[in-house]
Coordinates of C-alpha atoms and ligand atoms in Angstrom, one line a residue:
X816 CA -26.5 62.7 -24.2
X817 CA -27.8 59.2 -24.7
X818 CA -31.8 58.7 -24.1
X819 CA -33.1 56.1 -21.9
X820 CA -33.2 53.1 -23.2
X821 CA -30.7 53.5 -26.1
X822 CA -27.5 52.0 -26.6
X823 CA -24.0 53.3 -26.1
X824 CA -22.3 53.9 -29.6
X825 CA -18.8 53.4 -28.6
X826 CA -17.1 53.3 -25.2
X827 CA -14.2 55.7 -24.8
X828 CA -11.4 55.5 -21.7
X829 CA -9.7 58.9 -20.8
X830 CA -6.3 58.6 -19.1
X831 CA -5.0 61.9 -17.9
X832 CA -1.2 62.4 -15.9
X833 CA -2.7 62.4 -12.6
X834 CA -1.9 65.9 -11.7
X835 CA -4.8 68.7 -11.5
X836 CA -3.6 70.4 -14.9
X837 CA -4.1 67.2 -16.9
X838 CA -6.9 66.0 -14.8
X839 CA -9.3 68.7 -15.6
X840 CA -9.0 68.9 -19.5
X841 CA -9.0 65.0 -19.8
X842 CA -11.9 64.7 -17.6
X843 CA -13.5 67.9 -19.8
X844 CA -13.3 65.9 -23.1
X845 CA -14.9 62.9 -21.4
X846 CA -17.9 64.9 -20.2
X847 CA -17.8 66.3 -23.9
X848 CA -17.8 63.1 -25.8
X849 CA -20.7 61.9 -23.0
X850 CA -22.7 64.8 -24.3
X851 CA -22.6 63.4 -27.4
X852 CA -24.0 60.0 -26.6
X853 CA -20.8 57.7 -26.3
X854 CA -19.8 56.2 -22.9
X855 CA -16.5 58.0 -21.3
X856 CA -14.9 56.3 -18.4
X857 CA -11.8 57.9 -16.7
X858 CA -9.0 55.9 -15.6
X859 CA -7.1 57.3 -13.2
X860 CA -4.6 56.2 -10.0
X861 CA -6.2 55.0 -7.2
X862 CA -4.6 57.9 -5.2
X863 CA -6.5 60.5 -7.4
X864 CA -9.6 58.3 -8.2
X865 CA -11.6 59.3 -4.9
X866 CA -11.1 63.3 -6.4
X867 CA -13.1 62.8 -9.1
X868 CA -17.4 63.2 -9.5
X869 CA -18.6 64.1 -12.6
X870 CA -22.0 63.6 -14.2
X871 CA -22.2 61.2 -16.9
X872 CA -18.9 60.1 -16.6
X873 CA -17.5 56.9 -15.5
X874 CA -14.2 56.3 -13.0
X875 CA -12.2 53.8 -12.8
X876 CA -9.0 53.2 -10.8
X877 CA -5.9 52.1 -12.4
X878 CA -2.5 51.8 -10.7
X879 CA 0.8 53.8 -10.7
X880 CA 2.6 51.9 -8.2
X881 CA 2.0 54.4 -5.3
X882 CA -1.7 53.7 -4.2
X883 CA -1.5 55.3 -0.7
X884 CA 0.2 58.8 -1.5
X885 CA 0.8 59.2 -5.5
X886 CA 3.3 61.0 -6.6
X887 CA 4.8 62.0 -3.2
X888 CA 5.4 58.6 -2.4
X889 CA 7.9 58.2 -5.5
X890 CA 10.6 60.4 -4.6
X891 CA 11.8 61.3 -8.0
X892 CA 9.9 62.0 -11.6
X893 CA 12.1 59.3 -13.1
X894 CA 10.9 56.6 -10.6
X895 CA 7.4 57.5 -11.1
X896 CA 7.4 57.9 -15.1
X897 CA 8.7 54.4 -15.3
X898 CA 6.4 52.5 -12.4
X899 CA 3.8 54.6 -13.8
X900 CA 4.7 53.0 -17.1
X901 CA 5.0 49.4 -16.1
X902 CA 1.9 49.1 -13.4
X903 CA -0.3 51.7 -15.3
X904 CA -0.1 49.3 -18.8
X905 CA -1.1 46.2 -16.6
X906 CA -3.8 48.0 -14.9
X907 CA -5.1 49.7 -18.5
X908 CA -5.0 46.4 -20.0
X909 CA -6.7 44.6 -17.2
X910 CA -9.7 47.7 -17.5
X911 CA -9.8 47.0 -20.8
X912 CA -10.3 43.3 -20.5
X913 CA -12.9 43.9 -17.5
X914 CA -15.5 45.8 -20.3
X915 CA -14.8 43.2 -22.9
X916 CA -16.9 40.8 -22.1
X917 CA -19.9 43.7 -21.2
X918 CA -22.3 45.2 -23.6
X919 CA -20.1 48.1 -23.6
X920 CA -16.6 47.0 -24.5
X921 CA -14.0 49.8 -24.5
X922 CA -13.2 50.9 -28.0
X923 CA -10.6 53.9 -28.0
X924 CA -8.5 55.0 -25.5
X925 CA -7.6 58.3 -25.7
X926 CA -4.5 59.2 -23.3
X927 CA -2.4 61.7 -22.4
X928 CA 0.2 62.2 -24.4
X929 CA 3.0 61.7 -21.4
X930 CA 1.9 58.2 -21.8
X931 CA 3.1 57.0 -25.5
X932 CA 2.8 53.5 -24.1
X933 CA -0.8 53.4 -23.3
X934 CA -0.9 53.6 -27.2
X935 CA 0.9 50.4 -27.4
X936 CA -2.3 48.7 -24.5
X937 CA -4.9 50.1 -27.1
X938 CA -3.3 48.4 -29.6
X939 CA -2.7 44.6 -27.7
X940 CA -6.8 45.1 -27.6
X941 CA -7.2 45.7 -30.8
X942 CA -9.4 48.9 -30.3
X943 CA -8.4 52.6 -31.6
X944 CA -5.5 54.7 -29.6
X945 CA -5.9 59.0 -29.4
X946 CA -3.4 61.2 -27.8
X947 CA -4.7 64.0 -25.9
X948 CA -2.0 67.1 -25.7
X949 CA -3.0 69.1 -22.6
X950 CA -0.2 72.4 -23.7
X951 CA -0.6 74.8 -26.9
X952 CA 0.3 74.0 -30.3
X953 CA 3.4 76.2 -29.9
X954 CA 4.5 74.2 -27.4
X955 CA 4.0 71.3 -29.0
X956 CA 5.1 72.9 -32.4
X957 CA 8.9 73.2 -30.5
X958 CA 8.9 70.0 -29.3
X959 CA 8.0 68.0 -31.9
X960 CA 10.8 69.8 -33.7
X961 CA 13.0 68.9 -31.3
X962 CA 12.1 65.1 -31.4
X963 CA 12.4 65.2 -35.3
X964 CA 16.2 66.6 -35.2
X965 CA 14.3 70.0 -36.9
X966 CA 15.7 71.6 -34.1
X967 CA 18.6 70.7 -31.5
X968 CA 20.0 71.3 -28.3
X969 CA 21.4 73.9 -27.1
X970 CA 18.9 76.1 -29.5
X971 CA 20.3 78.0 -31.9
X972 CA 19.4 81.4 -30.9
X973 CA 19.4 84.4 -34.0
X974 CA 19.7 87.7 -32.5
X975 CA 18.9 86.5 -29.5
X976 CA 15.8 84.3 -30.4
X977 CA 14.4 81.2 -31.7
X978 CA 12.6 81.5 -35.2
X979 CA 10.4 78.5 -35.6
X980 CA 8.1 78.7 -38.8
X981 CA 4.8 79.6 -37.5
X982 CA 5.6 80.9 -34.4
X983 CA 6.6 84.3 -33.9
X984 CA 10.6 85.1 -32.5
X985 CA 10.9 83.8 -29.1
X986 CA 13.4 84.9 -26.9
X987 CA 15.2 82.8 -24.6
X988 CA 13.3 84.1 -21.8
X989 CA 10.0 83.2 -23.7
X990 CA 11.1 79.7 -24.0
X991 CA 10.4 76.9 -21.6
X992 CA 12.1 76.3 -18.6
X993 CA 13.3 72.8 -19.6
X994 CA 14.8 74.3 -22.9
X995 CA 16.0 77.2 -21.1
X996 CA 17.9 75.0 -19.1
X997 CA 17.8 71.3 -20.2
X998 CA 19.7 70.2 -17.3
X999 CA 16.8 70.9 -14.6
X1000 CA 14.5 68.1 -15.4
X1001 CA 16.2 65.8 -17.2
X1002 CA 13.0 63.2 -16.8
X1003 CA 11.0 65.7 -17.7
X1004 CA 12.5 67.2 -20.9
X1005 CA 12.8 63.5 -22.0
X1006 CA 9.1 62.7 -21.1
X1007 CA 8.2 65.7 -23.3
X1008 CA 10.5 64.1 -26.2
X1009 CA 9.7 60.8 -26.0
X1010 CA 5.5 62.3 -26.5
X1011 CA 5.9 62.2 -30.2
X1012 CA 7.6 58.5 -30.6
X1013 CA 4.5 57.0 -31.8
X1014 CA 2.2 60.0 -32.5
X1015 CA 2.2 58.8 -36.5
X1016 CA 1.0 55.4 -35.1
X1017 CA -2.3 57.1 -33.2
X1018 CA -5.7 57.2 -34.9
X1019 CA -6.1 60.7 -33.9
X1020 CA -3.8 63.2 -32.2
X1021 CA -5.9 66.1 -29.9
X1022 CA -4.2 69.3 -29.1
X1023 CA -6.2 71.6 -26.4
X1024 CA -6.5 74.9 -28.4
X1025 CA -8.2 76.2 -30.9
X1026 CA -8.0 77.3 -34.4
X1027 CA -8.5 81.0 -34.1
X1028 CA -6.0 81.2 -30.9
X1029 CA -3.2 78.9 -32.6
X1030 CA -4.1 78.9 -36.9
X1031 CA -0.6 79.5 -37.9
X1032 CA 1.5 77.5 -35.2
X1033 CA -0.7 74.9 -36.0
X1034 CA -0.6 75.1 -39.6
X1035 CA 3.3 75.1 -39.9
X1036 CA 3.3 71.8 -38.3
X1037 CA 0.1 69.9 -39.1
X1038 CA 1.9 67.8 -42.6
X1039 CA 4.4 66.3 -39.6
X1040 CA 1.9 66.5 -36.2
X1041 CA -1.5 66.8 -37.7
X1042 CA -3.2 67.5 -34.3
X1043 CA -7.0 68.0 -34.2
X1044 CA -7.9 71.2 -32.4
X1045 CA -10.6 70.5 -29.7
X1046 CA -10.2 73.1 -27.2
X1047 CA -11.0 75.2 -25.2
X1048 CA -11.5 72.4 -22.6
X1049 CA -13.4 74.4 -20.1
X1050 CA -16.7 73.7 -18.8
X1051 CA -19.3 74.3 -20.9
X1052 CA -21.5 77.2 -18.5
X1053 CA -18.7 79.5 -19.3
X1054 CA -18.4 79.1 -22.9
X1055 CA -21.7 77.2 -25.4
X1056 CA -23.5 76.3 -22.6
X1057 CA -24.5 73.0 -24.0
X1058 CA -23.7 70.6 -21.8
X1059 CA -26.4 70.8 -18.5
X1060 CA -25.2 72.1 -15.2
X1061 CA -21.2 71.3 -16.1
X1062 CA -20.2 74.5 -14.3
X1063 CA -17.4 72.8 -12.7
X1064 CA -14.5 70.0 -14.3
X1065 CA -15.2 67.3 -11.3
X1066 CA -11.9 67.0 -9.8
X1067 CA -10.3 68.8 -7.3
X1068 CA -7.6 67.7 -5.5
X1069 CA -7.7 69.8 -2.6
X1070 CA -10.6 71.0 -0.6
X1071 CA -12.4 74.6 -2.4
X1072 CA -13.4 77.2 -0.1
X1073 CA -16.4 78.1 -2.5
X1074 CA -18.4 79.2 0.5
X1075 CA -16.0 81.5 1.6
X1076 CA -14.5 82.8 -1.2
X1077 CA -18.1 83.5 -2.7
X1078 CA -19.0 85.5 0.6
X1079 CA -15.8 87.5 0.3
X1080 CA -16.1 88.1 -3.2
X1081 CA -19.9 89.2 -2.3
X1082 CA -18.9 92.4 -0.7
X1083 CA -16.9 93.8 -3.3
X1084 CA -17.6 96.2 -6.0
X1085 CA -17.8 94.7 -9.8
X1086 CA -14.0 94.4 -11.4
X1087 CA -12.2 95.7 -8.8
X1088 CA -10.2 92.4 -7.3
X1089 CA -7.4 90.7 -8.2
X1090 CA -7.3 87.2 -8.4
X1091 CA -4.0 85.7 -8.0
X1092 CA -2.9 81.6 -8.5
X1093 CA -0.4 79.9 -8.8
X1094 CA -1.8 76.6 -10.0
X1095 CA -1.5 73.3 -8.4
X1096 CA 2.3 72.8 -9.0
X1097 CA 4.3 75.9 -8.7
X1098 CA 6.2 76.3 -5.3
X1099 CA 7.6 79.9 -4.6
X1100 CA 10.5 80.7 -3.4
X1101 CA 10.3 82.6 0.6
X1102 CA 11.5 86.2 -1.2
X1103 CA 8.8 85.8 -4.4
X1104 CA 6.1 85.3 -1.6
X1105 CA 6.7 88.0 -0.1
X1106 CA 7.2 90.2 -2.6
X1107 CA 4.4 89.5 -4.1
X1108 CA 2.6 89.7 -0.6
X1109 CA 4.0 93.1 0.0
X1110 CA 3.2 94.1 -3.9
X1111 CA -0.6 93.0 -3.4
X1112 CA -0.8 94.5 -0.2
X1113 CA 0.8 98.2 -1.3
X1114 CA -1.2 98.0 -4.5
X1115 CA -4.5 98.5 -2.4
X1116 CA -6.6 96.7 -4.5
X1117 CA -8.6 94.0 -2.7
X1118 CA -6.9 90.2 -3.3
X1119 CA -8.1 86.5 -3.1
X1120 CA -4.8 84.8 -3.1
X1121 CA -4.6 81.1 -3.6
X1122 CA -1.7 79.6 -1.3
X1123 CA -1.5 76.1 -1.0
X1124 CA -1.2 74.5 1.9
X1125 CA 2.0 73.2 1.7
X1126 CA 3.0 76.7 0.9
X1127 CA 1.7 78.8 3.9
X1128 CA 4.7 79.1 5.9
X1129 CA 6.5 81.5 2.9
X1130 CA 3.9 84.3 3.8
X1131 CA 5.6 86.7 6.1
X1132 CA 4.6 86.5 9.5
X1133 CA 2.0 88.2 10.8
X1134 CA 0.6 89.4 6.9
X1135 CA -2.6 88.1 7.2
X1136 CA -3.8 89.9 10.6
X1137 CA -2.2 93.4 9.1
X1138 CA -3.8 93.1 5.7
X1139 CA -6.9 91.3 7.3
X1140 CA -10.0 91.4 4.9
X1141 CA -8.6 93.1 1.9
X1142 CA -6.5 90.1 1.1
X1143 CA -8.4 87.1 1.3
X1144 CA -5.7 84.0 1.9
X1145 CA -7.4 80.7 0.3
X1146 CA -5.9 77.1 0.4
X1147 CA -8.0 76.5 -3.0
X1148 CA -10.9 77.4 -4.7
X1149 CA -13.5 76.6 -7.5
X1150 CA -11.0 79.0 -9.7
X1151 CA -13.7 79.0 -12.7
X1152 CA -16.0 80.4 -10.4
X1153 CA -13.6 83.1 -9.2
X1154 CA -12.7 84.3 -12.5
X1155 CA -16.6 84.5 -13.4
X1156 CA -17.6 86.7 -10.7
X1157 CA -18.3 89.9 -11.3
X1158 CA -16.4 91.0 -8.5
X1159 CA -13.5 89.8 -10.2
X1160 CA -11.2 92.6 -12.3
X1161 CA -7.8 90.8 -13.2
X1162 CA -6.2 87.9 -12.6
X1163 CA -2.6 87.2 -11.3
X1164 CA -1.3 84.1 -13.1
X1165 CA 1.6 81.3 -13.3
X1166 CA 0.4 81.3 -16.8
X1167 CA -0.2 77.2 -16.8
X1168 CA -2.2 76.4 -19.8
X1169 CA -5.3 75.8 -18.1
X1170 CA -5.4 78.9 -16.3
X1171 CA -4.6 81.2 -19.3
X1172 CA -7.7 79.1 -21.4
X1173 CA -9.4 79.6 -18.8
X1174 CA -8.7 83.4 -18.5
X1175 CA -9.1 83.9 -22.4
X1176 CA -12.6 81.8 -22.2
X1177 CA -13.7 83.6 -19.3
X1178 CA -12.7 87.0 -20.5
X1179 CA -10.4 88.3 -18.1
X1180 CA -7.0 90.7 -18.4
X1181 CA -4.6 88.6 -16.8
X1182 CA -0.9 89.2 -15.2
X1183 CA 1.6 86.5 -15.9
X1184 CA 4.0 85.8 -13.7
X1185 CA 5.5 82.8 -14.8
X1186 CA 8.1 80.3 -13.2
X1187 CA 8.6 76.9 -15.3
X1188 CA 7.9 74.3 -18.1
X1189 CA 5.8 75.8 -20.5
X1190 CA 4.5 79.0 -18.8
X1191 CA 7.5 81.3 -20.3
X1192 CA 5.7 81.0 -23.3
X1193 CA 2.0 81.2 -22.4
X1194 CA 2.9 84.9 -21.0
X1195 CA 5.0 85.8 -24.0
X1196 CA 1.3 85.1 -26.0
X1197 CA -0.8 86.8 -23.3
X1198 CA 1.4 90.2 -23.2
X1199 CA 2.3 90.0 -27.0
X1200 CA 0.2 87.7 -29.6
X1201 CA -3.3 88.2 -27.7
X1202 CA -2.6 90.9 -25.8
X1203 CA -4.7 90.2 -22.9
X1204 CA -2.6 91.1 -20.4
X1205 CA 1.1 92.2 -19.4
X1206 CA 4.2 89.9 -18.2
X1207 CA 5.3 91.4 -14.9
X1208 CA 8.8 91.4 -14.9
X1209 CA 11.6 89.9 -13.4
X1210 CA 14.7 91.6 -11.9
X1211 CA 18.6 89.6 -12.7
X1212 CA 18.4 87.4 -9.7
X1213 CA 15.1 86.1 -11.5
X1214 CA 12.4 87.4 -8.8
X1215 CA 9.4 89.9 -9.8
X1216 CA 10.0 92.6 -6.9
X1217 CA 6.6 94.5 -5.3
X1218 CA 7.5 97.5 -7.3
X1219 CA 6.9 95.4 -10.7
X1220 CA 3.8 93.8 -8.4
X1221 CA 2.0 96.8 -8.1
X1222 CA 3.1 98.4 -11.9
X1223 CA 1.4 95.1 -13.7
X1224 CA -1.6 95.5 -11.3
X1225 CA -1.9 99.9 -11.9
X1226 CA -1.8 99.1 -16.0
X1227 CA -3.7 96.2 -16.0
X1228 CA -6.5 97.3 -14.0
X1229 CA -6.9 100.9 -15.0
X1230 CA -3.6 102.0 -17.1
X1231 CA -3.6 103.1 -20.7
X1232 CA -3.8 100.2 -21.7
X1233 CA -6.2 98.7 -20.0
X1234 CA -9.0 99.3 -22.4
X1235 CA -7.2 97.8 -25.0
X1236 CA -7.0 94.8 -23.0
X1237 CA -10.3 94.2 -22.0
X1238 CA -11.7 95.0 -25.3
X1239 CA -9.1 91.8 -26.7
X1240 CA -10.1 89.8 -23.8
X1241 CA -13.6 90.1 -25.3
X1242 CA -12.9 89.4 -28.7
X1243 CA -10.7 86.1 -27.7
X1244 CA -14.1 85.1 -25.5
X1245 CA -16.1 85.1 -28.4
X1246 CA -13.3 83.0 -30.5
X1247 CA -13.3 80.8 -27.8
X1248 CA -17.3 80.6 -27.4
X1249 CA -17.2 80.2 -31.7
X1250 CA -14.7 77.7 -31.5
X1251 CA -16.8 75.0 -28.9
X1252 CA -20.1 76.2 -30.1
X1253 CA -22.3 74.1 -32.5
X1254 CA -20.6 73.8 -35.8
X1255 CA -17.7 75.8 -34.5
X1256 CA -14.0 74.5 -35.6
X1257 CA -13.3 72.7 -32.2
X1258 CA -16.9 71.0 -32.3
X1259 CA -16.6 70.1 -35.7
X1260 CA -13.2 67.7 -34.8
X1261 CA -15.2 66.2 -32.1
X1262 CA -17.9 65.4 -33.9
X1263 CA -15.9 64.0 -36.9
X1264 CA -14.3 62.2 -34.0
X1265 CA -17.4 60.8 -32.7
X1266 CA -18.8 59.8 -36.3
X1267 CA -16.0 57.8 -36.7
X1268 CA -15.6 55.6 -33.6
X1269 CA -19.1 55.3 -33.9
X1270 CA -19.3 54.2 -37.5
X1271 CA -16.0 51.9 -37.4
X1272 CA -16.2 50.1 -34.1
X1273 CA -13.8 47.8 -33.5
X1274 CA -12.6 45.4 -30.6
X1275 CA -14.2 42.2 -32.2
X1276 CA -17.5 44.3 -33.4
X1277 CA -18.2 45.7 -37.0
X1278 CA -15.1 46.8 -38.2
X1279 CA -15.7 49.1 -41.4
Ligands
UDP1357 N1 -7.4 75.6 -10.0 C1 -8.5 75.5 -9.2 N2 -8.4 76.2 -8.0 C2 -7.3 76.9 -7.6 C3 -6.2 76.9 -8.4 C4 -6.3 76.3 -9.6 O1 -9.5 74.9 -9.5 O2 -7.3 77.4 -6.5 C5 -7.4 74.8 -11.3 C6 -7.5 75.8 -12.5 O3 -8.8 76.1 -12.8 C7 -6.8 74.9 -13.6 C8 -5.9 74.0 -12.8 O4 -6.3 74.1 -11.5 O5 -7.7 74.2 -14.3 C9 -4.4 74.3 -12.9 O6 -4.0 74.0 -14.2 P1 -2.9 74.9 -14.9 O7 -2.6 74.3 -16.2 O8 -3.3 76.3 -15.0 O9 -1.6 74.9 -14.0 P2 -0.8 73.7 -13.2 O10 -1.5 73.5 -11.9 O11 -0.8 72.5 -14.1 O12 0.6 74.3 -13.1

């Protein structure tokens, strides 16, 4: 943290996708590098920009074409990839060129890798350019590949999986949904492509993991993609406890019922809820809500569910008066929070990459129930690699039926193998508290980070 009085070493601009699962690690690395005395800003859309308080870190709005509503207001991915493109490198530019002429002029931008072009801005300015991969290394490990013509589409599948050096045999079930089937988001899949066009042109490339989690899927492609590891990006109260107060990422994008869920949470014995969510993107289908509903409900162990808003009506009439306070229905929550309490015994997951950091950081057997882009393979590392939880399973017609609801619940919360899973979950806590921790692998690239932006500024200042 800088002292009173001193100046800013270097002035860093974070530019996350404006979505809650880029949001939240983008905004986490700017509270980090604030901690250690340089300036963070984040840039985001002026839909998102009124979402976002966080202590010691600057916001500013940028433009992605759709002001009023966001992403909504675009209709398509396509159409908002490429206004995003066009109105967000005007807007980044123009941010740039406000702090220029200020006693703190910007002098990296380090952006989410869905943006390639905001490399090109940092560049125009003269000033250093990072990109920030908010998935695993795996992830990234495949789709690097795939960029590079390593690998090609359709995969070539041996014995029914993918062998990628590093990586341990994935089946095509463990693979993600836009590989899987390329066809289903065609904007997407070529977003997640076109992430690597420049990558070699970056100062520094950030991946949010850590070496312990990822050591061989990142070392099989570090001589091509030689990503720092910097993660996990989770507040620091649940993992070094360095930063003051930073129990929450600052950026919610719908309303928590902390009061609520806390008071809920309050009556109940130590480990024996479930927490299930979803994350801020997935949308079930009317027969996975409620058979999950049904699942949660015949399982008998107490639930705070998170269903969205927007996703209420799939809930089967009348569930929440006959289940009344043994599942507790919540539009959002402070999900860090949740998964800390001691109330809290399991939790139900999509599997996003957030959410299964989070779990692993936290400590927590988790249930995957995954349903697109990268969260196939999350699960596949949770059940299998970590073994921190299970991968409920899903019958032909692709749906995870209440039977399979309330089997993953029974094992995870007090099957055979349940003490095999909580004793993992503890070890990967402590890897994950190592990792962040002074001197720890993840802390280490952030300092050597900070070190250099702050001994080679550029931008028109001492350039070494
Ligand atoms: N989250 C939250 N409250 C909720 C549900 C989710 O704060 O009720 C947060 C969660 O902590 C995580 C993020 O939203 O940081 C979701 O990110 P993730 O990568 O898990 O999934 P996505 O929403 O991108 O699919």
């Amino acid at each position: 943290m800088k002292m009173e009085g001193e100046q800013y070493r270097a002035h860093v601009v974070v530019l996350p996708y404006p979505s809650q699962g880029h949001i939240n690690p983008l905004l986490q690395f700017a509270k980090r590098l604030a901690s250690k005395g340089l300036k963070a800003t984040l840039a985001t859309t002026r839909y998102t920009v009124k979402f976002v308080h966080a202590p010691n870190v600057g916001v500013e709005p940028i433009s992605d074409g759709f002001d009023e509503e966001g992403f909504s207001q675009a209709g398509n991915e396509a159409a908002f990839l490429k206004s995003f493109e066009e109105r967000g490198s005007r807007t980044l530019s123009e941010l740039i060129e406000k702090y220029s002429s200020t006693d703190t002029p910007v002098t990296c931008v380090v952006y989410d890798s869905f943006f390639p072009w905001a490399l090109n801005v940092a560049k125009q300015h003269d000033i250093f350019g990072a990109a920030f991969f908010t998935n695993s290394i795996t992830i990234s490990n495949i789709f690097y590949r795939l960029h590079s013509g390593l690998l090609k589409l359709p995969l070539e599948l041996h014995d029914e999986a993918l062998l990628v050096p590093g990586l341990p045999p994935l089946n095509s079930w463990d693979l993600p949904s836009f590989l899987q089937s390329p066809g289903s988001y065609p904007a997407y899949l070529a977003m997640k492509l076109r992430q690597f066009t420049n990558t070699d042109k970056a100062d520094w490339t950030f991946g949010n993991s850590f070496e312990a989690l990822e050591y061989e899927e990142a070392k099989s492609i570090s001589d091509l993609w030689p990503a720092k590891l910097i993660g996990p990006m989770v507040p620091s109260t649940y993992l070094d406890c360095r930063i003051d107060k930073d129990d929450a990422y600052g950026a919610s994008l719908w309303k928590p019922l902390n009061f609520e869920c806390a008071n809920w949470l309050e009556t109940k014995l130590p480990k024996s809820i479930v927490y299930v969510s979803f994350g801020s993107m997935v949308s079930l289908t009317a027969e996975q809500t409620e058979e999950i509903a049904w699942g949660l409900k015949e399982s008998g162990f107490p639930c705070l569910w998170v269903v969205r808003p927007s996703e209420l009506d799939k809930l089967p009439q009348g569930f929440g008066e006959l289940v009344q306070e043994k599942v507790m229905i919540a539009t959002w929550c402070n999900q860090l929070e949740v998964l800390a309490n001691q109330a809290t015994g399991c939790f139900m997951t999509h599997c996003g990459w957030n959410s299964t950091l989070e779990g692993l950081s936290i400590g927590i057997p988790m249930i995957g129930i995954p349903r697109w882009a990268d969260q196939f393979t999350n699960a596949k590392y949770v059940e299998e690699i970590w073994e921190v939880g299970v991968r409920a399973k899903e019958d032909e017609e692709g749906v995870v039926r209440r039977e399979e609801v309330i089997k993953s619940l029974n094992e995870v919360m007090r099957g055979e193998r349940s003490n095999e899973i909580k004793r993992n979950v503890r070890k990967w806590r402590e890897l994950a508290k190592e990792a962040i921790g002074e001197g720890g692998s993840s802390d280490r690239c952030i300092n050597e980070f900070v070190e250099h932006l702050t001994s080679h500024v550029k931008g028109g200042r001492q350039v070494c």
